[in-house]
Amino acid sequence: MSEMKKDEIAEDQALMGEEGLETEVMADELEALRAERDEMRDRFMRALADAENIRKRGERDRREAEQYGGSKLARDLLPVYDNLKRALDAAGDETRNMAKGLVEGVELTMKELIAILGKHGVQPVAPAVGDAFDPQVHQAMFEAPVPGTKAGDIIQVMTEGFMLHERLLRPAQVGVSSTPKS
């Protein structure tokens, strides 16, 4: 009987060894599955963040296209504005009296053009003589020493500039005083 007990004990130890080995294998598999789960969770969170960034970028691009999409057309219409303004400035009192209807037509066309540009966010940048030169919205076409002015003062405005919402569409072209400080 003692031999039988020894066989049973050996058999039980063999079974226990297999169970211990099986438990160890299961623990390794469980650890591998946890690592895979964590990796998948990380990849999912990154993909979710990427999708959110793409959505935000798309929304920003759509807004910018809506606001600034017509900038090329508006820029192309600015010479028309300049020519109408020159025509009105060139018409003296005599011309205004002789061709009153024509001058009124040009003035109405100019007002309509300004209204349409304004409707789409285009606003004039009209500096006055004596204003300080601002390189963000003005383009210096020449410098000249003019008595009674300070260096950097605007002495002449050639063309008005225009802003499209917050962006500069065209800078105002100006002459700037270069009178040295005394």
Coordinates of N, CA, C and O in Angstrom, one line a residue:
M1 N 0.8 -1.2 0.0 CA 0.0 0.0 0.0 C 0.8 1.2 0.0 O 0.4 2.2 -0.6
S2 N 1.9 1.1 0.6 CA 2.7 2.3 0.6 C 3.2 2.6 -0.8 O 3.4 3.8 -1.1
E3 N 3.4 1.6 -1.6 CA 3.8 1.8 -3.0 C 2.6 2.5 -3.7 O 2.9 3.4 -4.5
M4 N 1.4 2.1 -3.4 CA 0.3 2.7 -4.1 C 0.1 4.2 -3.7 O -0.2 5.0 -4.5
K5 N 0.4 4.5 -2.4 CA 0.3 5.8 -1.9 C 1.4 6.7 -2.6 O 1.2 7.8 -2.9
K6 N 2.6 6.1 -2.8 CA 3.6 6.8 -3.4 C 3.3 7.1 -4.8 O 3.5 8.3 -5.3
D7 N 2.6 6.2 -5.5 CA 2.2 6.4 -6.9 C 1.1 7.5 -6.9 O 1.1 8.4 -7.8
E8 N 0.2 7.5 -6.0 CA -0.9 8.5 -5.9 C -0.3 9.9 -5.6 O -0.6 10.9 -6.2
I9 N 0.7 9.9 -4.7 CA 1.3 11.2 -4.3 C 2.1 11.7 -5.6 O 2.0 12.9 -5.9
A10 N 2.8 10.8 -6.3 CA 3.5 11.2 -7.4 C 2.6 11.8 -8.5 O 2.8 12.8 -9.2
E11 N 1.4 11.0 -8.6 CA 0.4 11.5 -9.6 C -0.1 12.8 -9.2 O -0.3 13.7 -10.1
D12 N -0.4 13.0 -7.9 CA -1.0 14.3 -7.5 C 0.0 15.4 -7.7 O -0.4 16.5 -8.1
Q13 N 1.3 15.2 -7.4 CA 2.3 16.2 -7.6 C 2.4 16.5 -9.1 O 2.6 17.7 -9.5
A14 N 2.3 15.5 -9.9 CA 2.4 15.7 -11.4 C 1.2 16.6 -11.8 O 1.4 17.5 -12.6
L15 N 0.0 16.3 -11.3 CA -1.2 17.1 -11.6 C -1.0 18.5 -11.1 O -1.3 19.5 -11.8
M16 N -0.5 18.7 -9.9 CA -0.3 20.0 -9.3 C 0.7 20.8 -10.1 O 0.6 22.0 -10.3
G17 N 1.8 20.1 -10.6 CA 2.8 20.8 -11.4 C 2.2 21.3 -12.7 O 2.5 22.4 -13.2
E18 N 1.3 20.5 -13.3 CA 0.6 20.9 -14.5 C -0.3 22.1 -14.3 O -0.4 23.0 -15.0
E19 N -1.0 22.0 -13.1 CA -1.9 23.1 -12.8 C -1.2 24.4 -12.5 O -1.5 25.5 -13.0
G20 N 0.0 24.3 -11.8 CA 0.8 25.4 -11.6 C 1.3 26.0 -12.9 O 1.4 27.2 -13.1
L21 N 1.7 25.1 -13.8 CA 2.2 25.5 -15.1 C 1.1 26.2 -15.9 O 1.3 27.2 -16.5
E22 N -0.1 25.6 -15.8 CA -1.3 26.1 -16.5 C -1.7 27.5 -15.9 O -2.0 28.4 -16.7
T23 N -1.6 27.6 -14.6 CA -1.9 28.9 -14.0 C -0.9 30.0 -14.4 O -1.3 31.1 -14.7
E24 N 0.3 29.6 -14.5 CA 1.4 30.5 -14.9 C 1.2 31.0 -16.4 O 1.3 32.2 -16.7
V25 N 0.8 30.0 -17.2 CA 0.5 30.3 -18.6 C -0.7 31.3 -18.7 O -0.7 32.3 -19.5
M26 N -1.7 31.0 -17.9 CA -2.9 31.9 -17.9 C -2.6 33.3 -17.4 O -3.1 34.3 -18.0
A27 N -1.7 33.4 -16.4 CA -1.3 34.7 -15.9 C -0.6 35.5 -17.0 O -0.8 36.7 -17.2
D28 N 0.3 34.8 -17.7 CA 1.0 35.4 -18.8 C 0.1 35.9 -19.9 O 0.2 37.0 -20.4
E29 N -0.9 35.0 -20.3 CA -1.9 35.4 -21.3 C -2.7 36.6 -20.8 O -3.0 37.5 -21.6
L30 N -3.1 36.6 -19.5 CA -3.9 37.7 -19.0 C -3.1 39.0 -19.0 O -3.6 40.0 -19.4
E31 N -1.8 38.9 -18.7 CA -0.9 40.1 -18.7 C -0.8 40.6 -20.2 O -0.8 41.8 -20.4
A32 N -0.6 39.7 -21.1 CA -0.5 40.1 -22.5 C -1.8 40.7 -23.0 O -1.8 41.7 -23.8
L33 N -2.9 40.2 -22.6 CA -4.2 40.8 -23.0 C -4.4 42.2 -22.4 O -4.9 43.1 -23.0
R34 N -4.0 42.3 -21.1 CA -4.1 43.7 -20.5 C -3.2 44.7 -21.3 O -3.6 45.8 -21.5
A35 N -2.0 44.3 -21.6 CA -1.1 45.1 -22.4 C -1.7 45.5 -23.7 O -1.6 46.7 -24.2
E36 N -2.3 44.5 -24.4 CA -2.9 44.8 -25.7 C -4.1 45.7 -25.5 O -4.3 46.6 -26.3
R37 N -4.9 45.5 -24.5 CA -6.0 46.4 -24.2 C -5.6 47.8 -24.0 O -6.1 48.8 -24.5
D38 N -4.5 48.0 -23.2 CA -4.0 49.3 -22.9 C -3.5 50.0 -24.2 O -3.7 51.2 -24.4
E39 N -2.8 49.2 -25.0 CA -2.3 49.7 -26.3 C -3.5 50.1 -27.2 O -3.5 51.2 -27.8
M40 N -4.5 49.3 -27.2 CA -5.7 49.6 -28.1 C -6.4 50.9 -27.5 O -6.9 51.7 -28.3
R41 N -6.5 51.0 -26.2 CA -7.1 52.2 -25.6 C -6.3 53.4 -26.0 O -6.9 54.4 -26.3
D42 N -5.0 53.3 -25.9 CA -4.1 54.5 -26.3 C -4.3 54.8 -27.7 O -4.5 56.0 -28.1
R43 N -4.4 53.8 -28.6 CA -4.5 54.1 -30.0 C -5.9 54.7 -30.3 O -6.1 55.6 -31.1
F44 N -6.9 54.2 -29.6 CA -8.3 54.8 -29.7 C -8.3 56.2 -29.3 O -8.9 57.1 -30.0
M45 N -7.7 56.5 -28.2 CA -7.7 57.9 -27.7 C -7.0 58.8 -28.6 O -7.4 60.0 -28.9
R46 N -5.9 58.4 -29.2 CA -5.1 59.2 -30.2 C -6.0 59.4 -31.4 O -6.0 60.5 -32.0
A47 N -6.6 58.3 -31.9 CA -7.5 58.5 -33.1 C -8.6 59.4 -32.8 O -9.0 60.3 -33.7
L48 N -9.2 59.4 -31.6 CA -10.3 60.3 -31.2 C -9.8 61.7 -31.2 O -10.4 62.6 -31.7
A49 N -8.6 61.9 -30.6 CA -8.0 63.3 -30.6 C -7.7 63.8 -32.0 O -8.0 65.0 -32.3
D50 N -7.2 62.9 -32.9 CA -6.9 63.3 -34.3 C -8.2 63.7 -35.0 O -8.3 64.7 -35.7
A51 N -9.3 62.9 -34.8 CA -10.6 63.2 -35.4 C -11.1 64.6 -34.9 O -11.6 65.4 -35.7
E52 N -10.9 64.9 -33.6 CA -11.4 66.2 -33.1 C -10.6 67.3 -33.7 O -11.1 68.4 -34.0
N53 N -9.2 67.1 -33.8 CA -8.4 68.2 -34.4 C -8.8 68.4 -35.8 O -8.8 69.5 -36.3
I54 N -9.0 67.3 -36.6 CA -9.4 67.5 -38.0 C -10.8 68.2 -38.1 O -10.9 69.1 -39.0
R55 N -11.7 67.9 -37.2 CA -13.0 68.6 -37.2 C -12.8 70.1 -36.9 O -13.3 70.9 -37.6
K56 N -12.0 70.4 -35.9 CA -11.7 71.8 -35.6 C -11.0 72.5 -36.8 O -11.4 73.7 -37.1
R57 N -10.0 71.9 -37.4 CA -9.3 72.5 -38.5 C -10.3 72.7 -39.7 O -10.2 73.7 -40.3
G58 N -11.1 71.7 -39.9 CA -12.1 71.9 -41.0 C -13.1 73.0 -40.8 O -13.4 73.8 -41.7
E59 N -13.5 73.2 -39.5 CA -14.4 74.2 -39.2 C -13.7 75.6 -39.4 O -14.3 76.5 -39.9
R60 N -12.5 75.7 -38.9 CA -11.7 76.9 -39.1 C -11.5 77.2 -40.6 O -11.7 78.4 -41.0
D61 N -11.1 76.2 -41.3 CA -10.9 76.4 -42.8 C -12.2 76.9 -43.5 O -12.2 77.7 -44.3
R62 N -13.3 76.3 -43.0 CA -14.6 76.7 -43.6 C -14.9 78.1 -43.3 O -15.4 78.9 -44.2
R63 N -14.7 78.5 -42.0 CA -15.0 79.9 -41.6 C -14.1 80.9 -42.4 O -14.6 81.9 -42.9
E64 N -12.8 80.5 -42.5 CA -11.9 81.4 -43.3 C -12.3 81.5 -44.7 O -12.2 82.6 -45.3
A65 N -12.7 80.4 -45.3 CA -13.1 80.4 -46.7 C -14.3 81.3 -46.9 O -14.5 82.0 -47.9
E66 N -15.2 81.2 -46.0 CA -16.4 82.0 -46.0 C -16.1 83.5 -45.9 O -16.6 84.3 -46.6
Q67 N -15.2 83.8 -45.0 CA -14.9 85.2 -44.7 C -14.0 85.8 -45.8 O -14.1 86.9 -46.2
Y68 N -12.9 85.0 -46.2 CA -11.9 85.5 -47.1 C -11.9 85.0 -48.5 O -11.0 85.3 -49.2
G69 N -12.9 84.1 -48.8 CA -12.9 83.5 -50.1 C -13.1 84.5 -51.2 O -12.6 84.2 -52.3
G70 N -13.7 85.6 -51.0 CA -13.9 86.6 -52.1 C -12.8 87.6 -52.1 O -13.0 88.6 -52.8
S71 N -11.7 87.4 -51.5 CA -10.6 88.4 -51.5 C -10.1 88.7 -52.8 O -9.7 89.8 -53.2
K72 N -9.9 87.6 -53.7 CA -9.4 87.8 -55.0 C -10.3 88.7 -55.8 O -9.9 89.6 -56.5
L73 N -11.6 88.4 -55.8 CA -12.6 89.2 -56.5 C -12.6 90.7 -56.0 O -12.6 91.6 -56.8
A74 N -12.6 90.8 -54.7 CA -12.6 92.2 -54.1 C -11.3 92.9 -54.5 O -11.4 94.1 -54.9
R75 N -10.2 92.3 -54.5 CA -8.9 92.9 -54.9 C -9.0 93.3 -56.4 O -8.5 94.3 -56.8
D76 N -9.6 92.5 -57.2 CA -9.8 92.8 -58.6 C -10.7 94.0 -58.9 O -10.6 94.7 -59.9
L77 N -11.7 94.2 -57.9 CA -12.6 95.3 -58.1 C -12.0 96.7 -57.6 O -12.6 97.7 -57.9
L78 N -11.0 96.6 -56.8 CA -10.4 97.9 -56.3 C -10.0 98.9 -57.3 O -10.2 100.1 -57.2
P79 N -9.4 98.5 -58.5 CA -9.1 99.4 -59.5 C -10.3 100.1 -60.1 O -10.2 101.3 -60.5
V80 N -11.4 99.5 -60.1 CA -12.7 100.1 -60.5 C -13.0 101.2 -59.6 O -13.4 102.3 -60.0
Y81 N -12.9 100.9 -58.3 CA -13.2 102.0 -57.3 C -12.2 103.2 -57.5 O -12.7 104.3 -57.5
D82 N -10.9 102.9 -57.7 CA -9.9 103.9 -57.9 C -10.3 104.8 -59.1 O -10.2 106.0 -59.0
N83 N -10.7 104.1 -60.2 CA -11.0 104.9 -61.4 C -12.2 105.7 -61.2 O -12.3 106.9 -61.7
L84 N -13.2 105.2 -60.5 CA -14.4 106.0 -60.3 C -14.1 107.2 -59.4 O -14.6 108.4 -59.6
K85 N -13.2 107.0 -58.4 CA -12.8 108.1 -57.5 C -12.0 109.2 -58.3 O -12.3 110.4 -58.1
R86 N -11.1 108.7 -59.1 CA -10.4 109.7 -60.0 C -11.3 110.5 -60.9 O -11.1 111.7 -61.1
A87 N -12.3 109.8 -61.5 CA -13.2 110.5 -62.3 C -14.0 111.6 -61.6 O -14.1 112.7 -62.1
L88 N -14.4 111.3 -60.4 CA -15.1 112.2 -59.6 C -14.2 113.4 -59.1 O -14.6 114.5 -59.1
D89 N -13.0 113.0 -58.8 CA -12.0 114.1 -58.4 C -11.6 115.0 -59.5 O -11.4 116.2 -59.3
A90 N -11.6 114.4 -60.7 CA -11.2 115.2 -61.9 C -12.3 116.1 -62.4 O -12.1 117.1 -63.1
A91 N -13.6 115.8 -62.0 CA -14.7 116.6 -62.5 C -14.7 117.9 -61.6 O -15.1 117.9 -60.4
G92 N -14.4 119.0 -62.3 CA -14.4 120.3 -61.6 C -15.9 120.8 -61.5 O -16.8 120.2 -62.0
D93 N -16.0 122.0 -61.0 CA -17.4 122.6 -60.9 C -18.0 122.8 -62.3 O -19.2 122.6 -62.5
E94 N -17.2 123.2 -63.2 CA -17.7 123.4 -64.6 C -18.2 122.1 -65.2 O -19.3 122.1 -65.8
T95 N -17.4 121.1 -65.1 CA -17.8 119.8 -65.6 C -19.1 119.3 -64.9 O -20.0 118.7 -65.5
R96 N -19.1 119.5 -63.6 CA -20.3 119.0 -62.8 C -21.6 119.8 -63.3 O -22.6 119.2 -63.3
N97 N -21.5 121.0 -63.6 CA -22.6 121.8 -64.1 C -23.0 121.4 -65.5 O -24.2 121.3 -65.8
M98 N -22.0 121.1 -66.3 CA -22.4 120.8 -67.7 C -22.9 119.3 -67.9 O -23.8 119.1 -68.6
A99 N -22.3 118.4 -67.1 CA -22.7 117.0 -67.2 C -23.2 116.5 -65.9 O -22.7 115.5 -65.4
K100 N -24.2 117.2 -65.4 CA -24.7 116.9 -64.0 C -25.2 115.4 -64.0 O -24.9 114.7 -63.0
G101 N -25.9 115.0 -64.9 CA -26.4 113.6 -65.0 C -25.3 112.5 -65.0 O -25.4 111.5 -64.3
L102 N -24.3 112.8 -65.8 CA -23.2 111.9 -65.9 C -22.5 111.8 -64.5 O -22.2 110.7 -64.0
V103 N -22.2 112.9 -63.9 CA -21.5 112.9 -62.6 C -22.3 112.2 -61.6 O -21.8 111.5 -60.7
E104 N -23.6 112.5 -61.6 CA -24.5 111.8 -60.6 C -24.5 110.3 -60.8 O -24.5 109.5 -59.8
G105 N -24.5 109.9 -62.0 CA -24.4 108.5 -62.4 C -23.1 107.8 -61.8 O -23.2 106.7 -61.3
V106 N -22.0 108.5 -62.0 CA -20.8 108.0 -61.5 C -20.8 108.0 -60.0 O -20.3 107.0 -59.4
E107 N -21.3 109.0 -59.4 CA -21.4 109.0 -57.9 C -22.3 107.9 -57.4 O -21.9 107.2 -56.4
L108 N -23.4 107.6 -58.0 CA -24.3 106.5 -57.6 C -23.6 105.2 -57.8 O -23.7 104.3 -57.0
T109 N -22.9 105.0 -58.9 CA -22.1 103.8 -59.2 C -21.1 103.6 -58.1 O -20.9 102.5 -57.6
M110 N -20.4 104.7 -57.7 CA -19.4 104.6 -56.7 C -20.0 104.2 -55.3 O -19.5 103.3 -54.6
K111 N -21.2 104.8 -55.0 CA -21.8 104.5 -53.7 C -22.3 103.0 -53.7 O -22.2 102.3 -52.7
E112 N -22.8 102.5 -54.8 CA -23.2 101.1 -54.9 C -22.1 100.2 -54.8 O -22.2 99.2 -54.1
L113 N -21.0 100.5 -55.4 CA -19.8 99.7 -55.3 C -19.3 99.6 -53.8 O -19.0 98.6 -53.3
I114 N -19.3 100.8 -53.2 CA -18.8 100.9 -51.8 C -19.8 100.0 -50.9 O -19.4 99.3 -50.0
A115 N -21.1 100.1 -51.2 CA -22.1 99.4 -50.4 C -21.9 97.9 -50.5 O -22.0 97.1 -49.6
I116 N -21.7 97.4 -51.8 CA -21.5 96.0 -52.0 C -20.2 95.5 -51.4 O -20.2 94.4 -50.8
L117 N -19.1 96.2 -51.5 CA -17.9 95.8 -50.9 C -18.1 95.8 -49.3 O -17.6 94.8 -48.7
G118 N -18.8 96.8 -48.8 CA -19.0 96.8 -47.3 C -19.9 95.6 -46.9 O -19.7 95.1 -45.8
K119 N -20.8 95.3 -47.7 CA -21.7 94.1 -47.4 C -20.9 92.8 -47.2 O -21.3 92.0 -46.5
H120 N -19.8 92.8 -47.9 CA -19.0 91.6 -47.9 C -17.7 91.7 -47.0 O -16.8 90.9 -47.1
G121 N -17.7 92.8 -46.2 CA -16.7 92.9 -45.2 C -15.5 93.7 -45.6 O -14.4 93.8 -44.9
V122 N -15.5 94.4 -46.8 CA -14.4 95.2 -47.3 C -14.6 96.6 -46.8 O -15.6 97.2 -47.2
Q123 N -13.7 97.1 -46.0 CA -13.8 98.5 -45.5 C -12.6 99.3 -46.0 O -11.5 98.8 -46.0
P124 N -12.8 100.6 -46.3 CA -11.6 101.4 -46.7 C -10.7 101.8 -45.6 O -11.2 101.9 -44.4
V125 N -9.5 101.9 -45.9 CA -8.5 102.5 -44.9 C -8.1 103.8 -45.6 O -7.3 103.8 -46.5
A126 N -8.6 104.9 -45.0 CA -8.4 106.2 -45.6 C -7.7 107.1 -44.7 O -8.3 107.8 -43.8
P127 N -6.3 107.1 -44.8 CA -5.6 108.0 -43.9 C -5.7 109.4 -44.3 O -6.0 109.7 -45.5
A128 N -5.5 110.3 -43.4 CA -5.6 111.7 -43.7 C -4.2 112.3 -43.7 O -3.3 111.8 -43.0
V129 N -4.0 113.4 -44.3 CA -2.7 114.1 -44.3 C -2.5 114.5 -42.9 O -3.3 115.1 -42.2
G130 N -1.3 114.2 -42.3 CA -0.9 114.6 -41.0 C -1.0 113.4 -40.0 O -0.5 113.4 -38.9
D131 N -1.7 112.3 -40.5 CA -1.7 111.1 -39.6 C -0.3 110.4 -39.6 O 0.5 110.7 -40.5
A132 N -0.1 109.6 -38.6 CA 1.2 108.9 -38.5 C 1.2 107.7 -39.4 O 0.2 107.1 -39.6
F133 N 2.4 107.5 -40.0 CA 2.6 106.4 -41.0 C 2.5 105.1 -40.2 O 3.2 104.9 -39.1
D134 N 1.7 104.1 -40.6 CA 1.6 102.8 -40.0 C 2.0 101.8 -41.0 O 1.2 101.5 -41.9
P135 N 3.1 101.1 -40.9 CA 3.5 100.1 -41.9 C 2.6 98.9 -42.0 O 2.7 98.2 -43.0
Q136 N 1.7 98.7 -41.0 CA 0.8 97.6 -41.1 C -0.3 97.8 -42.1 O -0.9 96.9 -42.6
V137 N -0.7 99.1 -42.3 CA -1.8 99.4 -43.2 C -1.4 100.4 -44.3 O -2.3 100.7 -45.2
H138 N -0.2 101.0 -44.3 CA 0.2 102.0 -45.3 C 1.4 101.5 -46.0 O 2.2 100.8 -45.5
Q139 N 1.5 101.9 -47.3 CA 2.7 101.7 -48.1 C 3.3 103.0 -48.5 O 2.6 103.8 -49.1
A140 N 4.5 103.2 -48.1 CA 5.2 104.5 -48.4 C 5.6 104.5 -49.8 O 6.4 103.6 -50.2
M141 N 5.1 105.4 -50.6 CA 5.5 105.5 -52.0 C 6.7 106.4 -52.3 O 7.4 106.2 -53.2
F142 N 6.8 107.4 -51.4 CA 8.0 108.3 -51.4 C 8.2 109.0 -50.1 O 7.2 109.0 -49.3
E143 N 9.3 109.6 -49.9 CA 9.6 110.4 -48.7 C 10.1 111.7 -49.2 O 10.8 111.8 -50.2
A144 N 9.7 112.8 -48.5 CA 10.1 114.1 -48.9 C 10.1 115.0 -47.6 O 9.2 114.9 -46.8
P145 N 11.1 115.9 -47.5 CA 11.1 116.8 -46.4 C 10.1 117.9 -46.6 O 10.2 118.6 -47.6
V146 N 9.2 118.0 -45.7 CA 8.2 119.0 -45.8 C 8.2 119.9 -44.5 O 8.1 119.3 -43.4
P147 N 8.4 121.2 -44.6 CA 8.5 122.0 -43.4 C 7.2 121.9 -42.7 O 6.1 121.9 -43.3
G148 N 7.3 122.0 -41.3 CA 6.1 122.0 -40.5 C 5.5 120.6 -40.2 O 4.4 120.5 -39.7
T149 N 6.2 119.6 -40.6 CA 5.8 118.2 -40.3 C 6.9 117.5 -39.6 O 8.0 117.9 -39.6
K150 N 6.5 116.4 -39.0 CA 7.5 115.5 -38.3 C 7.8 114.3 -39.2 O 7.0 113.9 -40.1
A151 N 8.9 113.7 -39.0 CA 9.3 112.6 -39.8 C 8.3 111.5 -39.5 O 7.9 111.2 -38.3
G152 N 7.8 110.8 -40.5 CA 6.8 109.7 -40.3 C 5.4 110.2 -40.5 O 4.5 109.4 -40.4
D153 N 5.2 111.5 -40.7 CA 3.8 112.0 -40.9 C 3.4 111.7 -42.4 O 4.3 111.9 -43.3
I154 N 2.1 111.5 -42.6 CA 1.7 111.3 -44.0 C 1.5 112.7 -44.6 O 0.8 113.6 -44.0
I155 N 2.1 112.9 -45.8 CA 2.0 114.2 -46.4 C 1.1 114.2 -47.7 O 0.7 115.2 -48.1
Q156 N 0.8 113.0 -48.2 CA 0.0 112.9 -49.3 C -0.6 111.4 -49.4 O 0.1 110.5 -49.0
V157 N -1.9 111.4 -49.8 CA -2.5 110.0 -50.0 C -2.8 109.9 -51.4 O -3.5 110.6 -52.1
M158 N -2.1 108.8 -52.0 CA -2.3 108.5 -53.5 C -3.6 107.7 -53.7 O -4.4 108.0 -54.5
T159 N -3.6 106.5 -53.0 CA -4.8 105.7 -53.1 C -5.2 105.2 -51.7 O -4.3 105.0 -50.8
E160 N -6.5 104.9 -51.5 CA -6.9 104.4 -50.2 C -6.6 102.9 -50.1 O -6.5 102.2 -51.2
G161 N -6.5 102.4 -48.9 CA -6.3 101.0 -48.7 C -7.6 100.3 -48.4 O -8.6 101.0 -48.1
F162 N -7.6 99.0 -48.3 CA -8.8 98.3 -47.9 C -8.5 97.1 -47.0 O -7.5 96.5 -47.2
M163 N -9.4 96.9 -46.1 CA -9.3 95.7 -45.2 C -10.5 94.8 -45.5 O -11.6 95.3 -45.8
L164 N -10.2 93.5 -45.5 CA -11.2 92.5 -45.6 C -11.3 91.9 -44.2 O -10.5 91.1 -43.8
H165 N -12.4 92.2 -43.5 CA -12.5 91.9 -42.1 C -11.3 92.3 -41.3 O -11.1 93.5 -41.3
E166 N -10.5 91.5 -40.8 CA -9.3 91.9 -40.1 C -8.0 91.8 -40.9 O -6.9 92.2 -40.4
R167 N -8.1 91.4 -42.1 CA -6.9 91.3 -43.0 C -6.8 92.4 -43.9 O -7.8 93.0 -44.4
L168 N -5.5 92.8 -44.2 CA -5.3 93.9 -45.1 C -5.4 93.3 -46.6 O -4.8 92.4 -46.9
L169 N -6.3 94.0 -47.3 CA -6.5 93.6 -48.7 C -5.5 94.3 -49.6 O -4.9 93.7 -50.5
R170 N -5.4 95.6 -49.3 CA -4.5 96.5 -50.1 C -4.1 97.6 -49.2 O -4.9 98.3 -48.6
P171 N -2.8 97.9 -49.0 CA -2.4 99.0 -48.2 C -2.7 100.3 -48.9 O -2.7 100.4 -50.1
A172 N -2.9 101.4 -48.0 CA -3.1 102.7 -48.6 C -1.7 103.2 -49.0 O -0.7 103.0 -48.3
Q173 N -1.6 103.8 -50.2 CA -0.4 104.3 -50.8 C -0.3 105.7 -50.4 O -1.1 106.6 -50.8
V174 N 0.8 106.1 -49.7 CA 1.0 107.4 -49.1 C 2.4 107.9 -49.3 O 3.3 107.1 -49.5
G175 N 2.5 109.2 -49.3 CA 3.8 109.9 -49.2 C 4.1 110.2 -47.8 O 3.2 110.6 -47.0
V176 N 5.4 110.1 -47.3 CA 5.7 110.3 -45.9 C 6.8 111.4 -45.8 O 7.7 111.5 -46.6
S177 N 6.6 112.2 -44.7 CA 7.6 113.2 -44.5 C 8.9 112.6 -43.9 O 8.9 111.7 -43.1
S178 N 10.0 113.2 -44.4 CA 11.3 112.8 -43.9 C 12.0 113.9 -43.2 O 13.2 113.9 -43.1
T179 N 11.2 114.9 -42.8 CA 11.8 116.1 -42.1 C 12.6 115.6 -40.9 O 12.1 114.9 -40.0
P180 N 13.9 115.9 -40.9 CA 14.7 115.5 -39.7 C 14.3 116.3 -38.5 O 13.8 117.4 -38.5
K181 N 14.4 115.6 -37.3 CA 14.1 116.3 -36.0 C 15.2 117.4 -35.8 O 16.3 117.2 -36.0
S182 N 14.7 118.6 -35.4 CA 15.7 119.6 -35.2 C 15.9 119.9 -33.7 O 15.2 119.5 -32.9

